[in-house]
Short mmCIF file of C-alpha atoms in Angstrom, two decimals:
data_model
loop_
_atom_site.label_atom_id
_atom_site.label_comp_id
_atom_site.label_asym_id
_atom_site.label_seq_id
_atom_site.Cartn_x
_atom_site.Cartn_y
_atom_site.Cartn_z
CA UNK A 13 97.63 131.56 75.77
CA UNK A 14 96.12 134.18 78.18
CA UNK A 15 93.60 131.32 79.36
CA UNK A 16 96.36 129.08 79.76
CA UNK A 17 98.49 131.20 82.11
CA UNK A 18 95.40 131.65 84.41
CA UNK A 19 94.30 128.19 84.45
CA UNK A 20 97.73 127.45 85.29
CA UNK A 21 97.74 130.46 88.11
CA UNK A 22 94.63 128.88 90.06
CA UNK A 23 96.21 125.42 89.69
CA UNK A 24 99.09 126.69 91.93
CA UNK A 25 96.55 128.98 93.90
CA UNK A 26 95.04 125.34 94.51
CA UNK A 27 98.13 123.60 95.17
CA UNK A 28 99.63 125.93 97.98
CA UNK A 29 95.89 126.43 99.49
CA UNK A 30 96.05 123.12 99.71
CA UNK A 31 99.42 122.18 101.15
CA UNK A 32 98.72 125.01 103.97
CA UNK A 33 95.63 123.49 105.43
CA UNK A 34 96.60 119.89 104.71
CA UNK A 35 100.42 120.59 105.62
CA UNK A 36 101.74 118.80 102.25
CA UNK A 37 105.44 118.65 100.95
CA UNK A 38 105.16 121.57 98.49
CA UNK A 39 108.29 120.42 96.75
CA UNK A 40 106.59 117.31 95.88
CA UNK A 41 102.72 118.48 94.47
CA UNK A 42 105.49 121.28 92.29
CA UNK A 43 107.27 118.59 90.99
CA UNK A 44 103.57 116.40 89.90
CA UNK A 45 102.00 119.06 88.76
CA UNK A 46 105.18 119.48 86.35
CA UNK A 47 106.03 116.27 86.18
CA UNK A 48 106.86 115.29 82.52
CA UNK A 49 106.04 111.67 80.82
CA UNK A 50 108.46 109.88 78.81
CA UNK A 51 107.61 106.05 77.12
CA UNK A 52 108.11 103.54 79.41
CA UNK A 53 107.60 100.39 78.45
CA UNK A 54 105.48 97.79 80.46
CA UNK A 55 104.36 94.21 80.29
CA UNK A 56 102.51 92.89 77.29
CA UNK A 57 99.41 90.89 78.59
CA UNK A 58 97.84 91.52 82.13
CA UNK A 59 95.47 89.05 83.21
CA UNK A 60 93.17 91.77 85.50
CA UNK A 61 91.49 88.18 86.82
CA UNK A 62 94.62 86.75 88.33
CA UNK A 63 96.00 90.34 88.98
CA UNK A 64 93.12 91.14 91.54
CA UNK A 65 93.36 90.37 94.92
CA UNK A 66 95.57 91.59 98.00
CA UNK A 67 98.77 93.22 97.25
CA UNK A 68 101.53 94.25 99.76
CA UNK A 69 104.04 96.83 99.44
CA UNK A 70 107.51 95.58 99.98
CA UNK A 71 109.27 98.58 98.79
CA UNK A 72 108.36 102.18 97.00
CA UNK A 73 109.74 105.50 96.26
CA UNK A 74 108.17 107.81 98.86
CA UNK A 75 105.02 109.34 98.02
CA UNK A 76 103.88 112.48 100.19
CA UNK A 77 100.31 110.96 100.06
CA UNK A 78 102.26 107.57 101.92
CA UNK A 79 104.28 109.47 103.89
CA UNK A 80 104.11 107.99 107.43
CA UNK A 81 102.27 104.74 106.25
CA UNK A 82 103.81 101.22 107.33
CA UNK A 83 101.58 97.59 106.71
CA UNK A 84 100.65 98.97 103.06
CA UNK A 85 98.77 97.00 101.18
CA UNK A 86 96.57 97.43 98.13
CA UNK A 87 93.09 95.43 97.51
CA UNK A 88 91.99 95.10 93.91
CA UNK A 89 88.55 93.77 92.83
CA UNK A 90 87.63 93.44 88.89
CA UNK A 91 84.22 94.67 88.03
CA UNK A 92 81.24 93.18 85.63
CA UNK A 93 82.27 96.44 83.82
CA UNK A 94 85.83 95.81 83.19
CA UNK A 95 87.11 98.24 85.57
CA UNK A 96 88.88 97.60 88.93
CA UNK A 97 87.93 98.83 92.10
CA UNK A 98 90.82 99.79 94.31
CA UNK A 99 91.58 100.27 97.65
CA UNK A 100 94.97 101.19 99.16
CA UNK A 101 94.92 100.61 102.95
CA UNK A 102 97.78 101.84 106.06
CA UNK A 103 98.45 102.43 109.75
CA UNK A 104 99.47 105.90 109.89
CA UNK A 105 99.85 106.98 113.46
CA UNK A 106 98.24 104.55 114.93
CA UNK A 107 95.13 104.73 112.79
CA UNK A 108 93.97 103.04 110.03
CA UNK A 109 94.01 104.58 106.80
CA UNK A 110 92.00 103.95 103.78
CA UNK A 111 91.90 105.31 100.19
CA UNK A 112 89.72 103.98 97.40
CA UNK A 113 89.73 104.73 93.68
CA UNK A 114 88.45 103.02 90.41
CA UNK A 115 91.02 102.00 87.56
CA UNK A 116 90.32 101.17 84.12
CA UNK A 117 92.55 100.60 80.84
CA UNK A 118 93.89 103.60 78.89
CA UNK A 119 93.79 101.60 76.29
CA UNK A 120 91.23 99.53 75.05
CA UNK A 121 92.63 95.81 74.96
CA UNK A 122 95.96 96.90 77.21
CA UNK A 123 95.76 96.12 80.53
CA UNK A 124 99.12 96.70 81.15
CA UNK A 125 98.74 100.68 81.14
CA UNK A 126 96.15 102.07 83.53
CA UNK A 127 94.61 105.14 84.88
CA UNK A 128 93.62 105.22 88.47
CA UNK A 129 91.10 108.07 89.81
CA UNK A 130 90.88 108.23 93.49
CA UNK A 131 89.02 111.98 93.55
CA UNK A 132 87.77 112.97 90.40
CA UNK A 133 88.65 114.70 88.13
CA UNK A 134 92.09 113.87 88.97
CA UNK A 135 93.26 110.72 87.84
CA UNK A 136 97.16 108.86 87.85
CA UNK A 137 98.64 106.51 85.59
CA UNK A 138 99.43 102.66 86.67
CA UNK A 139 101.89 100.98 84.22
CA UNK A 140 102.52 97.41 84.95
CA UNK A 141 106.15 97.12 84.64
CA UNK A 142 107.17 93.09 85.65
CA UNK A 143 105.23 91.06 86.48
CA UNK A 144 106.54 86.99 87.49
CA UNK A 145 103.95 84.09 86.03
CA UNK A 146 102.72 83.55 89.22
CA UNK A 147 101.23 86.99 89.70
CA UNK A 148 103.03 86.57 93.31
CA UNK A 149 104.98 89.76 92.16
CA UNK A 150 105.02 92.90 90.15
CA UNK A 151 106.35 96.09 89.61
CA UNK A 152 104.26 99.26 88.96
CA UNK A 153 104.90 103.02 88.39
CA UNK A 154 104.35 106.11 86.56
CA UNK A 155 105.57 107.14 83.29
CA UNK A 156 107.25 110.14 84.81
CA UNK A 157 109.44 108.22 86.91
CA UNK A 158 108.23 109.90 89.93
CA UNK A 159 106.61 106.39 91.92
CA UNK A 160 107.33 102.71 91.79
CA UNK A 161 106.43 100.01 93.66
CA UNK A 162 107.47 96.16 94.39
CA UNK A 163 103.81 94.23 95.49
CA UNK A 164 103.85 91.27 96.40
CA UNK A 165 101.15 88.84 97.84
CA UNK A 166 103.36 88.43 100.91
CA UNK A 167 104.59 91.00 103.02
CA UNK A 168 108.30 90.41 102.52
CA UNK A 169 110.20 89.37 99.23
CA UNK A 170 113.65 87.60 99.04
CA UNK A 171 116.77 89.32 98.25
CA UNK A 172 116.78 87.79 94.65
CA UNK A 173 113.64 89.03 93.49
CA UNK A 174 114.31 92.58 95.00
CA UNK A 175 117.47 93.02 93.12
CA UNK A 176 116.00 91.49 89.86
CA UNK A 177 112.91 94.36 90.20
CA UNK A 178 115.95 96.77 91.07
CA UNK A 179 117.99 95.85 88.14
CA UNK A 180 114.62 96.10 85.75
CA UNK A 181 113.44 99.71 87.65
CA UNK A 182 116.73 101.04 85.99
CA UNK A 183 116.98 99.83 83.13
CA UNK A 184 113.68 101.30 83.16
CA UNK A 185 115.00 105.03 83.71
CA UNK A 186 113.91 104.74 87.54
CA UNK A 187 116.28 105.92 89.56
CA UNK A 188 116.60 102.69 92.01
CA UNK A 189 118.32 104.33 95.18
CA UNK A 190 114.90 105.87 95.96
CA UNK A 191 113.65 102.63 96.85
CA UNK A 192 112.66 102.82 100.63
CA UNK A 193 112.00 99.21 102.53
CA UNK A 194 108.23 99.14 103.70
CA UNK A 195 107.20 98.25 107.08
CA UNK A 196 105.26 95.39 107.78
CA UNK A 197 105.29 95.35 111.72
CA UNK A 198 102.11 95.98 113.18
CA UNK A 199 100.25 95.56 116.51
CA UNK A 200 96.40 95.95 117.04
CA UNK A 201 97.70 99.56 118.52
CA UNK A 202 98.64 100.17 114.64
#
């Protein structure tokens, strides 16, 4: 127990180190670093082939590490080993800014459930929640309800398929007035 409550005491030493020099919402690293996971259930067969590819954000719950990104988009290449390299692209004042991880199945055979490590050893989950039969769009989040996105291969969706993703994001548990309308316009000063 004793090497719990330390571990747990440099975690937040970590955390507001951290948000001081990188000038993070502190409410929001709190609330992931005690984030709890319920089941969620997600699609039954991914096909990581058609699945890779660009992806566009059309709408998401804010994330601090987004915060002040507009023309997001997400590239995802599948690897001889099975794995999927990722990388998540915005203009954030002006500037473009890149992130790129590595995700692989949680699961062996499941495709639908994934963890995503951008740093390690700190790695996310990725649960493919819809998905149409086109693989023109899905919707993806975390098992603690705390992100979601709507991708789509376009920049905008119709008003149909946003309120079907809606209506499925709460049924889910999500809590669908979070959803925030991403930005798409962008200029070569972006």
């Amino acid at each position: 127990m004793f090497k719990f409550i330390v571990l747990t005491g440099i975690c937040l030493c970590i955390a507001i180190l951290t948000v001081a020099f990188v000038k993070l919402p502190i409410k929001y690293i709190i609330r992931d670093l005690f984030a709890k996971e319920m089941p969620l259930e997600t699609v039954q067969n991914v096909d990581l082939n058609r699945y890779q590819g660009t992806w566009f954000s059309a709408y998401e719950f804010y994330a601090w590490f987004q915060a002040g990104c507009k023309c997001t988009k997400a590239e995802y290449l599948l690897t001889d080993s099975g794995k999927v390299e990722v990388k998540n692209s915005c203009y954030r004042d002006g500037n473009l800014v890149t992130a790129t991880a590595i995700a692989w199945p949680i699961n062996k055979g499941d495709n639908s459930k994934l963890y995503v490590q951008f740093r390690a050893p700190f790695k996310g989950k990725y649960y493919i929640l819809s998905i149409d039969e086109d693989y023109q769009h899905v919707l993806v989040g975390t098992p603690d309800r705390n992100y979601l996105w709507i991708l789509s291969r376009t920049k905008t969706i119709d008003e149909n398929t946003f309120k079907e993703f809606k209506a499925k994001a709460e049924e889910l548990g999500f809590d669908s007035s979070r959803f925030l309308k991403v930005n798409h316009e962008c200029s070569r000063s972006d």
